[in-house]
mmCIF file of C-alpha atoms in Angstrom:
data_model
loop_
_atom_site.group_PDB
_atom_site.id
_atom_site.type_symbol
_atom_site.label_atom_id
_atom_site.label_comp_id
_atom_site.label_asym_id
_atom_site.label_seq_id
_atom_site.Cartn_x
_atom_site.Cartn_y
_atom_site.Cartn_z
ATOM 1 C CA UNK A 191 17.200 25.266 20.855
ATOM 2 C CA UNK A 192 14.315 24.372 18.664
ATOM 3 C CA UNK A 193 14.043 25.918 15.070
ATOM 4 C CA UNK A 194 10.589 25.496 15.126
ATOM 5 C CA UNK A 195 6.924 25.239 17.204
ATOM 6 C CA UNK A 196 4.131 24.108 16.119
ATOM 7 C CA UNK A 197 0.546 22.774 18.361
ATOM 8 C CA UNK A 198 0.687 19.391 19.916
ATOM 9 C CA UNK A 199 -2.179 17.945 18.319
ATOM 10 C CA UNK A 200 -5.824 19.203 16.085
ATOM 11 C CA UNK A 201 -8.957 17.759 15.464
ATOM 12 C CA UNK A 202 -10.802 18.222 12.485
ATOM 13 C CA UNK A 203 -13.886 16.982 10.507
ATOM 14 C CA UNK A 204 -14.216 15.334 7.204
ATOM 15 C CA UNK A 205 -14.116 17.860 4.295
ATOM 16 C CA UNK A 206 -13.024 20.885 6.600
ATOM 17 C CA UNK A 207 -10.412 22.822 5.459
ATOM 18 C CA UNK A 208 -7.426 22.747 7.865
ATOM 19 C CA UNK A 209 -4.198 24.710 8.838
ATOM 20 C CA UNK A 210 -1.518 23.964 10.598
ATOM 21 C CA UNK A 211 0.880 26.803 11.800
ATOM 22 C CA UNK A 212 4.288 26.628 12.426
ATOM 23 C CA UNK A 213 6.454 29.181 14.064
ATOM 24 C CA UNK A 214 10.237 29.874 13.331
ATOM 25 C CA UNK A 215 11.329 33.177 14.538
ATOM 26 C CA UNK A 216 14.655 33.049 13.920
ATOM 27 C CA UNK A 217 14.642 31.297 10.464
ATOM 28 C CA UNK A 218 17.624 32.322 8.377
ATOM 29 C CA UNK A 219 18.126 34.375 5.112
ATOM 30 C CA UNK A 220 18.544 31.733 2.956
ATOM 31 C CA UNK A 221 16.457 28.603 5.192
ATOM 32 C CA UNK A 222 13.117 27.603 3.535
ATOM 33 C CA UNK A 223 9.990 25.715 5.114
ATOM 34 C CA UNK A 224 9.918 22.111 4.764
ATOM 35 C CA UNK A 225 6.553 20.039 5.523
ATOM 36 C CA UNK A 226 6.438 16.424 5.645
ATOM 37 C CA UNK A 227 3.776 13.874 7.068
ATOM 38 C CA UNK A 228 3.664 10.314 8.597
ATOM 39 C CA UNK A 229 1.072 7.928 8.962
ATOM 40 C CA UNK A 230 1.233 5.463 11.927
ATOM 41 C CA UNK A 231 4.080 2.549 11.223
ATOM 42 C CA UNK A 232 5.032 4.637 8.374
ATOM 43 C CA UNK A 233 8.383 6.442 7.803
ATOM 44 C CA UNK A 234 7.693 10.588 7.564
ATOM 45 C CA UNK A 235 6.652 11.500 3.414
ATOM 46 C CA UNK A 236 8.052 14.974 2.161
ATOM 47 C CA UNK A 237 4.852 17.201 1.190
ATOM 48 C CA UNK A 238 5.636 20.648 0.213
ATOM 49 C CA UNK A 239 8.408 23.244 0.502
ATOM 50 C CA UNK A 240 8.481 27.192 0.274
ATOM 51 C CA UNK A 241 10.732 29.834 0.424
ATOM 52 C CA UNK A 242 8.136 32.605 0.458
ATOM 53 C CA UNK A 243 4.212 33.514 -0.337
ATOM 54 C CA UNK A 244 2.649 30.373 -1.447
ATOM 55 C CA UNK A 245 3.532 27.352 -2.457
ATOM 56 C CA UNK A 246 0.641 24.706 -3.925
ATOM 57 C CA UNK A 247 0.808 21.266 -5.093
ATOM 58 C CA UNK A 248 -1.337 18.308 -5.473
ATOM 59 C CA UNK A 249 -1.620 17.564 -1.925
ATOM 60 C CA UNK A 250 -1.419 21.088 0.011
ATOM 61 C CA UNK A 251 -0.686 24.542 0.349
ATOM 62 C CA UNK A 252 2.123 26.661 2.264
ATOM 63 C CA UNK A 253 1.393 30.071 2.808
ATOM 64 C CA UNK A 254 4.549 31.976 4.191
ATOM 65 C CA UNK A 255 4.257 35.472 5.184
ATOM 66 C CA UNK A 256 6.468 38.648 4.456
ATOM 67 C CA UNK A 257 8.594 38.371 7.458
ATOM 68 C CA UNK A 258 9.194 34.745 7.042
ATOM 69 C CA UNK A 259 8.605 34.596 11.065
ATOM 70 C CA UNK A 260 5.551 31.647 10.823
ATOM 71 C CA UNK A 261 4.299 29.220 7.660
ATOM 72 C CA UNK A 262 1.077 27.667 7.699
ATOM 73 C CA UNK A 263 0.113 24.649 6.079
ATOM 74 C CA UNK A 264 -3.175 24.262 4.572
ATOM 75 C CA UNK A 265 -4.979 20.864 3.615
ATOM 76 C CA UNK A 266 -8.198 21.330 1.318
ATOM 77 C CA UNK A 267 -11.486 19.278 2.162
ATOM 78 C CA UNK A 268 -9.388 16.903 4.695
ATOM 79 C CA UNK A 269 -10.358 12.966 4.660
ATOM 80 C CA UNK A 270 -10.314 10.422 7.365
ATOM 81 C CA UNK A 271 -7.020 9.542 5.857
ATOM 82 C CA UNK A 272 -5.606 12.542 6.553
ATOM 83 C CA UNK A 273 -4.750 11.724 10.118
ATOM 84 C CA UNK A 274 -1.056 11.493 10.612
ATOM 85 C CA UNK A 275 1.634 13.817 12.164
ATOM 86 C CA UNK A 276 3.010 16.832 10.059
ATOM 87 C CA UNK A 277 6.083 18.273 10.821
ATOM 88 C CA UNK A 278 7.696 21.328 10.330
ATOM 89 C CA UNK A 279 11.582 21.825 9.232
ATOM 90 C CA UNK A 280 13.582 25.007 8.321
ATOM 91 C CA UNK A 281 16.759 24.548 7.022
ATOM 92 C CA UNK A 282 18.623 25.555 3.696
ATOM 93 C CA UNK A 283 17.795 23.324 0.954
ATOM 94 C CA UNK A 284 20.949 23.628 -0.729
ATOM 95 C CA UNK A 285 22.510 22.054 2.270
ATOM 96 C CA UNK A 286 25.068 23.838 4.323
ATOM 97 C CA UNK A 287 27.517 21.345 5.989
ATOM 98 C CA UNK A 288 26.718 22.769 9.621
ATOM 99 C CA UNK A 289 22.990 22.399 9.318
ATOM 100 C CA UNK A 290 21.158 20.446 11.501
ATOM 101 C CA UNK A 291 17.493 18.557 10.804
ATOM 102 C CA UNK A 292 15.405 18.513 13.730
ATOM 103 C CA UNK A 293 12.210 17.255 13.011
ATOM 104 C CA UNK A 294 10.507 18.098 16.386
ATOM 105 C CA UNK A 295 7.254 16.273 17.622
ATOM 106 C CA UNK A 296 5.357 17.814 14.967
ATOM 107 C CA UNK A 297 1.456 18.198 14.791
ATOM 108 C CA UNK A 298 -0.672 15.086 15.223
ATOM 109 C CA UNK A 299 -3.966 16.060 13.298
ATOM 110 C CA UNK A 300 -6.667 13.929 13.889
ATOM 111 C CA UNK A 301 -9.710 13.546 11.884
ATOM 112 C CA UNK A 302 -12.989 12.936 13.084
ATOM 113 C CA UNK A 303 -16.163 12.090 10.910
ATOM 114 C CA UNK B 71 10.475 2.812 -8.572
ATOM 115 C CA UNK B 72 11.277 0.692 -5.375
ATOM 116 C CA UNK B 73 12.141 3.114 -2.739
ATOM 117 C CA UNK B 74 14.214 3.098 0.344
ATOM 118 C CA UNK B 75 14.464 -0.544 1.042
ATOM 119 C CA UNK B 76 15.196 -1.950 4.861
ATOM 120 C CA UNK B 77 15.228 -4.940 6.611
ATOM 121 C CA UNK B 78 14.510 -6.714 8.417
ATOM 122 C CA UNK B 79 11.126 -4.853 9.182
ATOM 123 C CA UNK B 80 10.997 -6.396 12.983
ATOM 124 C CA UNK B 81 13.525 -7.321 15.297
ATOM 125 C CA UNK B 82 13.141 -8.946 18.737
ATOM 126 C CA UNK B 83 16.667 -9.425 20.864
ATOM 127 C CA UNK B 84 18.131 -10.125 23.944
ATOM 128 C CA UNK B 85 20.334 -7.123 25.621
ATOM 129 C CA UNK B 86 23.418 -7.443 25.210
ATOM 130 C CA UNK B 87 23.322 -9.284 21.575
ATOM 131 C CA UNK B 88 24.782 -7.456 18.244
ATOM 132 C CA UNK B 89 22.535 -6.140 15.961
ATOM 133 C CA UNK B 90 22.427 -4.905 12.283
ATOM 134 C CA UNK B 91 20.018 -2.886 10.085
ATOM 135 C CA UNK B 92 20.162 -3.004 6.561
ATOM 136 C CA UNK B 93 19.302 0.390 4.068
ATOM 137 C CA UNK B 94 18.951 0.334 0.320
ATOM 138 C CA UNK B 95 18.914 3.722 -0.690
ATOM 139 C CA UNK B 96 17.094 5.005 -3.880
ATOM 140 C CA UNK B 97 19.014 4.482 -7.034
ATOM 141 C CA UNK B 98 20.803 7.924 -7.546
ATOM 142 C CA UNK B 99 20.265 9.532 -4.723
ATOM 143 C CA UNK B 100 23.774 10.475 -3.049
ATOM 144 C CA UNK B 101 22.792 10.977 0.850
ATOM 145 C CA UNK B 102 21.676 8.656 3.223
ATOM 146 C CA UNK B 103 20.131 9.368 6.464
ATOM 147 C CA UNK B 104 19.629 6.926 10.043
ATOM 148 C CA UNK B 105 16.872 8.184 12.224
ATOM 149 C CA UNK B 106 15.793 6.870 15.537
ATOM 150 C CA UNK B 107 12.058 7.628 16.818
ATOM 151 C CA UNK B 108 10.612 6.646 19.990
ATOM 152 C CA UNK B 109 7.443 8.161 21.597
ATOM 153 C CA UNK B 110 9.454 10.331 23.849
ATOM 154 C CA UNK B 111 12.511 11.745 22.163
ATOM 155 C CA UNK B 112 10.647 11.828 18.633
ATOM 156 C CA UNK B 113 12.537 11.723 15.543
ATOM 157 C CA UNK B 114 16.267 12.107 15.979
ATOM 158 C CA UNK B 115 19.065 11.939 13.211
ATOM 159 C CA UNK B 116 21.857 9.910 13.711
ATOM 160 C CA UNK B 117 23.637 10.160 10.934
ATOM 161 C CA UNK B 118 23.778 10.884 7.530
ATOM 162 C CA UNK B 119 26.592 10.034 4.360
ATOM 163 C CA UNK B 120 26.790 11.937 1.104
ATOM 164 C CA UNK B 121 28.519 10.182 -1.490
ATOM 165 C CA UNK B 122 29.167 7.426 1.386
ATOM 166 C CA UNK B 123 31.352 9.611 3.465
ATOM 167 C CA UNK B 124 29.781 10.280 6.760
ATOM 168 C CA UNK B 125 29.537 13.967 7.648
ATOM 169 C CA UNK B 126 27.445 14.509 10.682
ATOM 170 C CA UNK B 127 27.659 11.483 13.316
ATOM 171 C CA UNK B 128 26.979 13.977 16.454
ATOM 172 C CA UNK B 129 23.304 12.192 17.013
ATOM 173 C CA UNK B 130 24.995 8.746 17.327
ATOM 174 C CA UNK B 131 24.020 8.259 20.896
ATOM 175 C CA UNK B 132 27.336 6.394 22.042
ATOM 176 C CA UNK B 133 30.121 3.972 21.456
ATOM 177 C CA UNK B 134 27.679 1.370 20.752
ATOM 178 C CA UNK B 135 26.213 2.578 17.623
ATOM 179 C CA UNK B 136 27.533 2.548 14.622
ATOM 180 C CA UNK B 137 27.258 2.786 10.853
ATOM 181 C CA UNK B 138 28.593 2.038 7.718
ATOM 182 C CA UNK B 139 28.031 2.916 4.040
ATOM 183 C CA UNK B 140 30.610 0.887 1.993
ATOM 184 C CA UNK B 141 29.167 1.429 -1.587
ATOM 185 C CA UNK B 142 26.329 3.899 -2.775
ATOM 186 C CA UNK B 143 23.671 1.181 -2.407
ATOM 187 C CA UNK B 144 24.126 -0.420 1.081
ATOM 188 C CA UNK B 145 24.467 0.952 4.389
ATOM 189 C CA UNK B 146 24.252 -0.271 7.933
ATOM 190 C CA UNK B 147 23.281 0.684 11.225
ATOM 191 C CA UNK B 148 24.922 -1.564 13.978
ATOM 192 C CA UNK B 149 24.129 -2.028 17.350
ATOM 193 C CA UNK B 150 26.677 -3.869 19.387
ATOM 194 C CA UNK B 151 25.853 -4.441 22.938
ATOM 195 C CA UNK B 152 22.279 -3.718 22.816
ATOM 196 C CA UNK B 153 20.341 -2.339 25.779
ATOM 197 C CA UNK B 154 16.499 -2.024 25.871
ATOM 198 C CA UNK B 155 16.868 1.660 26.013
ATOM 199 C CA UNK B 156 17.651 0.915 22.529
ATOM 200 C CA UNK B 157 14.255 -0.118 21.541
ATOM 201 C CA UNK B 158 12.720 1.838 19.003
ATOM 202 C CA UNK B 159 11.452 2.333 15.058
ATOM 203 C CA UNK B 160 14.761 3.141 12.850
ATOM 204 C CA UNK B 161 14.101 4.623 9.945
ATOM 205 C CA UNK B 162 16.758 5.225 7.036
ATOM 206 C CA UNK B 163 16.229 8.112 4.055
ATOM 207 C CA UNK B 164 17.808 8.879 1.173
ATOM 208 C CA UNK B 165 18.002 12.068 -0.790
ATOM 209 C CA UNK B 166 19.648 13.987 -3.554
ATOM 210 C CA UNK B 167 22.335 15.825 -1.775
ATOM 211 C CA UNK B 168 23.509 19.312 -3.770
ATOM 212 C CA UNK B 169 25.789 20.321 -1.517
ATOM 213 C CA UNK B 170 28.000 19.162 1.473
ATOM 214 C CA UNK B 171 25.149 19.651 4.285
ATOM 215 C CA UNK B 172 21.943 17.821 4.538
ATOM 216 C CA UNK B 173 19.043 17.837 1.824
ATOM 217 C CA UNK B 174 15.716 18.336 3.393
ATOM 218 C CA UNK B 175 13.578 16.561 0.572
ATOM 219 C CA UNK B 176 13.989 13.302 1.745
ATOM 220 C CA UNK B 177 12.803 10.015 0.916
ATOM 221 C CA UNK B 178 12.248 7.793 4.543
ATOM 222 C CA UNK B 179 12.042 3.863 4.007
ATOM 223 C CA UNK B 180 9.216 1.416 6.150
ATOM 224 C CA UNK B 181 11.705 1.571 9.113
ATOM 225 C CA UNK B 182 13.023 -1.127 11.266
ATOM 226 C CA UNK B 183 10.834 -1.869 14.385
ATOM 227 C CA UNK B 184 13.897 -2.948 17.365
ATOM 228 C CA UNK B 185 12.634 -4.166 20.705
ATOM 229 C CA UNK B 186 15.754 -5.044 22.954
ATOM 230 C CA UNK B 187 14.258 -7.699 26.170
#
Protein backbone atom coordinates (compact mmCIF):
# COMPACT_ATOMS: atom_id res chain seq x y z
CA UNK A 1 0.00 0.00 0.00
CA UNK A 2 1.49 3.30 -0.93
CA UNK A 3 2.28 5.93 1.86
CA UNK A 4 1.99 8.51 -0.46
CA UNK A 5 0.37 10.14 -4.00
CA UNK A 6 1.43 12.67 -5.65
CA UNK A 7 0.59 13.89 -9.83
CA UNK A 8 2.42 12.06 -12.52
CA UNK A 9 4.00 14.87 -14.08
CA UNK A 10 3.67 19.31 -14.26
CA UNK A 11 4.64 21.77 -16.55
CA UNK A 12 5.68 25.03 -15.65
CA UNK A 13 7.28 28.28 -17.01
CA UNK A 14 10.45 30.02 -16.18
CA UNK A 15 10.12 32.21 -13.03
CA UNK A 16 6.56 30.78 -12.07
CA UNK A 17 6.12 29.85 -8.78
CA UNK A 18 5.30 26.12 -8.45
CA UNK A 19 3.72 23.51 -6.02
CA UNK A 20 3.76 20.22 -5.86
CA UNK A 21 1.21 18.34 -3.58
CA UNK A 22 1.57 15.27 -2.01
CA UNK A 23 -1.05 13.26 -0.27
CA UNK A 24 -0.53 10.87 2.79
CA UNK A 25 -3.68 10.13 4.55
CA UNK A 26 -2.65 7.85 6.82
CA UNK A 27 0.74 9.40 7.88
CA UNK A 28 1.63 8.50 11.44
CA UNK A 29 1.96 10.46 14.78
CA UNK A 30 5.38 10.72 14.84
CA UNK A 31 6.24 10.32 10.56
CA UNK A 32 7.42 13.64 8.99
CA UNK A 33 7.49 14.74 5.17
CA UNK A 34 10.56 14.12 3.35
CA UNK A 35 11.20 15.82 -0.24
CA UNK A 36 14.00 14.96 -2.37
CA UNK A 37 14.76 15.62 -6.19
CA UNK A 38 16.71 13.97 -9.11
CA UNK A 39 17.96 15.21 -12.18
CA UNK A 40 18.25 12.80 -15.17
CA UNK A 41 21.47 10.25 -14.67
CA UNK A 42 21.60 11.64 -11.28
CA UNK A 43 21.06 9.77 -7.96
CA UNK A 44 17.77 11.46 -5.95
CA UNK A 45 19.26 14.86 -3.64
CA UNK A 46 17.44 15.33 -0.16
CA UNK A 47 15.68 18.93 -0.28
CA UNK A 48 13.62 19.71 2.66
CA UNK A 49 11.85 18.00 5.57
CA UNK A 50 8.84 19.04 7.92
CA UNK A 51 7.03 17.83 10.62
CA UNK A 52 4.35 20.52 10.58
CA UNK A 53 3.41 24.28 9.21
CA UNK A 54 6.30 25.37 7.20
CA UNK A 55 9.44 24.52 6.65
CA UNK A 56 11.91 26.98 4.34
CA UNK A 57 15.36 26.68 3.23
CA UNK A 58 17.58 27.86 0.55
CA UNK A 59 16.08 25.87 -2.11
CA UNK A 60 12.18 25.47 -1.18
CA UNK A 61 9.35 25.55 0.95
CA UNK A 62 7.03 22.77 2.67
CA UNK A 63 3.87 23.86 3.79
CA UNK A 64 2.09 21.06 5.91
CA UNK A 65 -1.33 21.57 7.08
CA UNK A 66 -3.07 21.03 10.57
CA UNK A 67 -4.21 17.58 9.92
CA UNK A 68 -0.97 16.46 8.53
CA UNK A 69 -3.28 14.60 5.74
CA UNK A 70 -1.30 16.41 2.44
CA UNK A 71 2.25 18.61 2.21
CA UNK A 72 2.92 20.74 -0.58
CA UNK A 73 6.10 21.68 -1.87
CA UNK A 74 6.71 25.03 -3.16
CA UNK A 75 9.67 26.16 -5.54
CA UNK A 76 10.08 30.11 -5.86
CA UNK A 77 10.67 31.71 -9.44
CA UNK A 78 11.46 28.04 -10.97
CA UNK A 79 14.46 27.86 -13.70
CA UNK A 80 14.94 25.67 -16.65
CA UNK A 81 17.08 23.73 -14.29
CA UNK A 82 14.52 22.95 -12.21
CA UNK A 83 13.27 20.05 -14.23
CA UNK A 84 13.80 16.81 -12.45
CA UNK A 85 11.50 14.38 -10.48
CA UNK A 86 10.54 15.23 -6.77
CA UNK A 87 9.48 12.74 -4.59
CA UNK A 88 7.59 12.50 -1.66
CA UNK A 89 8.49 10.19 1.57
CA UNK A 90 6.82 9.92 5.04
CA UNK A 91 8.48 8.05 7.44
CA UNK A 92 9.91 8.73 11.05
CA UNK A 93 13.13 10.40 10.94
CA UNK A 94 14.40 8.96 13.97
CA UNK A 95 14.19 5.64 12.28
CA UNK A 96 12.02 2.90 13.58
CA UNK A 97 13.47 -0.58 12.69
CA UNK A 98 10.10 -1.68 10.88
CA UNK A 99 9.93 1.33 8.63
CA UNK A 100 9.92 1.05 5.18
CA UNK A 101 11.21 3.86 2.37
CA UNK A 102 9.20 3.82 -0.61
CA UNK A 103 10.07 6.43 -2.78
CA UNK A 104 7.16 6.05 -5.31
CA UNK A 105 7.35 7.46 -8.98
CA UNK A 106 7.33 10.83 -7.71
CA UNK A 107 6.46 14.09 -9.71
CA UNK A 108 8.33 14.76 -12.95
CA UNK A 109 8.10 18.68 -13.25
CA UNK A 110 9.00 19.94 -16.37
CA UNK A 111 9.94 23.38 -17.22
CA UNK A 112 9.18 25.12 -20.21
CA UNK A 113 10.57 28.64 -21.30
CA UNK B 1 33.76 16.58 0.88
CA UNK B 2 33.75 13.61 -1.68
CA UNK B 3 30.44 12.02 -1.38
CA UNK B 4 29.03 8.63 -1.96
CA UNK B 5 31.58 7.15 -4.22
CA UNK B 6 30.63 4.06 -6.79
CA UNK B 7 32.01 2.31 -9.44
CA UNK B 8 32.27 1.41 -11.90
CA UNK B 9 29.76 4.08 -13.34
CA UNK B 10 28.78 1.64 -16.49
CA UNK B 11 28.61 -1.89 -16.85
CA UNK B 12 27.86 -3.94 -19.99
CA UNK B 13 27.62 -8.04 -19.40
CA UNK B 14 26.66 -11.11 -20.71
CA UNK B 15 23.67 -13.06 -18.73
CA UNK B 16 24.68 -15.33 -16.83
CA UNK B 17 28.24 -13.63 -15.77
CA UNK B 18 28.94 -12.43 -11.95
CA UNK B 19 28.83 -9.05 -11.22
CA UNK B 20 29.94 -6.57 -8.46
CA UNK B 21 29.18 -2.93 -7.49
CA UNK B 22 31.34 -1.07 -5.41
CA UNK B 23 29.91 1.86 -2.60
CA UNK B 24 32.06 4.25 -0.64
CA UNK B 25 29.93 5.68 1.79
CA UNK B 26 30.43 9.24 3.28
CA UNK B 27 33.00 9.41 5.98
CA UNK B 28 30.85 9.13 9.24
CA UNK B 29 27.84 8.34 8.15
CA UNK B 30 26.72 4.86 9.78
CA UNK B 31 23.91 3.53 7.19
CA UNK B 32 24.20 2.49 3.86
CA UNK B 33 21.50 2.03 1.43
CA UNK B 34 21.30 -0.21 -2.31
CA UNK B 35 18.57 1.02 -4.53
CA UNK B 36 17.53 -0.35 -7.84
CA UNK B 37 15.54 2.04 -10.40
CA UNK B 38 14.25 1.13 -13.66
CA UNK B 39 11.57 3.07 -15.65
CA UNK B 40 8.89 0.74 -14.58
CA UNK B 41 9.25 -0.36 -10.99
CA UNK B 42 10.90 3.14 -9.99
CA UNK B 43 13.09 3.39 -7.11
CA UNK B 44 13.17 0.31 -4.94
CA UNK B 45 15.37 -0.35 -1.74
CA UNK B 46 17.18 -3.32 -1.49
CA UNK B 47 18.89 -3.08 1.34
CA UNK B 48 20.30 -1.07 3.81
CA UNK B 49 23.28 -1.68 6.88
CA UNK B 50 23.68 0.48 9.95
CA UNK B 51 26.87 0.17 11.53
CA UNK B 52 27.52 -2.64 8.72
CA UNK B 53 24.95 -5.01 10.01
CA UNK B 54 22.25 -5.49 7.51
CA UNK B 55 18.75 -4.91 8.87
CA UNK B 56 16.21 -4.86 6.15
CA UNK B 57 17.15 -7.27 3.07
CA UNK B 58 13.23 -7.92 2.20
CA UNK B 59 13.70 -5.79 -1.30
CA UNK B 60 16.56 -8.13 -2.37
CA UNK B 61 14.73 -9.52 -5.31
CA UNK B 62 16.12 -13.23 -5.03
CA UNK B 63 18.87 -15.67 -4.36
CA UNK B 64 20.94 -13.99 -6.84
CA UNK B 65 21.53 -10.76 -5.21
CA UNK B 66 23.51 -10.09 -2.69
CA UNK B 67 25.45 -7.67 -0.51
CA UNK B 68 28.08 -7.11 1.71
CA UNK B 69 29.40 -4.36 4.01
CA UNK B 70 32.64 -5.72 5.63
CA UNK B 71 34.03 -2.41 7.16
CA UNK B 72 32.26 1.10 7.53
CA UNK B 73 33.76 2.31 4.23
CA UNK B 74 33.11 -0.42 1.58
CA UNK B 75 30.16 -2.24 0.60
CA UNK B 76 29.06 -4.39 -2.27
CA UNK B 77 26.23 -5.27 -4.25
CA UNK B 78 26.72 -8.68 -6.12
CA UNK B 79 25.01 -10.09 -8.83
CA UNK B 80 25.74 -13.70 -9.51
CA UNK B 81 24.01 -15.21 -12.40
CA UNK B 82 22.89 -12.16 -14.06
CA UNK B 83 19.75 -11.99 -16.19
CA UNK B 84 18.79 -8.96 -18.36
CA UNK B 85 15.83 -8.43 -16.20
CA UNK B 86 18.57 -7.24 -14.10
CA UNK B 87 19.38 -4.26 -16.11
CA UNK B 88 19.02 -1.14 -14.47
CA UNK B 89 20.68 2.23 -12.64
CA UNK B 90 21.88 1.09 -8.93
CA UNK B 91 22.26 3.62 -6.81
CA UNK B 92 23.91 3.34 -3.19
CA UNK B 93 23.23 6.16 -0.17
CA UNK B 94 24.55 6.75 2.88
CA UNK B 95 23.16 8.49 5.89
CA UNK B 96 23.50 9.24 9.55
CA UNK B 97 21.47 6.57 11.12
CA UNK B 98 20.03 7.63 14.90
CA UNK B 99 18.32 4.80 15.50
CA UNK B 100 17.90 1.08 14.43
CA UNK B 101 15.40 1.83 11.35
CA UNK B 102 16.17 3.76 8.29
CA UNK B 103 17.22 7.59 8.16
CA UNK B 104 15.35 9.43 5.53
CA UNK B 105 18.03 12.28 4.93
CA UNK B 106 20.03 10.50 2.70
CA UNK B 107 22.93 11.10 0.67
CA UNK B 108 22.52 8.93 -3.01
CA UNK B 109 25.94 8.44 -4.98
CA UNK B 110 26.17 8.84 -9.26
CA UNK B 111 24.77 5.23 -9.43
CA UNK B 112 25.90 2.31 -11.38
CA UNK B 113 24.33 2.07 -14.92
CA UNK B 114 23.99 -2.29 -15.44
CA UNK B 115 22.82 -3.50 -18.81
CA UNK B 116 22.76 -7.44 -18.75
CA UNK B 117 22.77 -8.75 -22.99
Amino acid sequence: LAKTTQPISMDSYEGQEVNITCSHNNIATNDYITWYQQFPSQGPRFIIQGYKTKVTNEVASLFIPADRKSSTLSLPRVSLSDTAVYYCLVGDPRGRRDDKIIFGKGTRLHILP
Amino acid sequence: DAGVIQSPRHEVTEMGQEVTLRCKPISGHNSLFWYRQTMMRGLELLIYFNNNVPIDDSGMPEDRFSAKMPNASFSTLKIQPSEPRDSAVYFCASSLARSSGPSYEQYFGPGTRLTVT
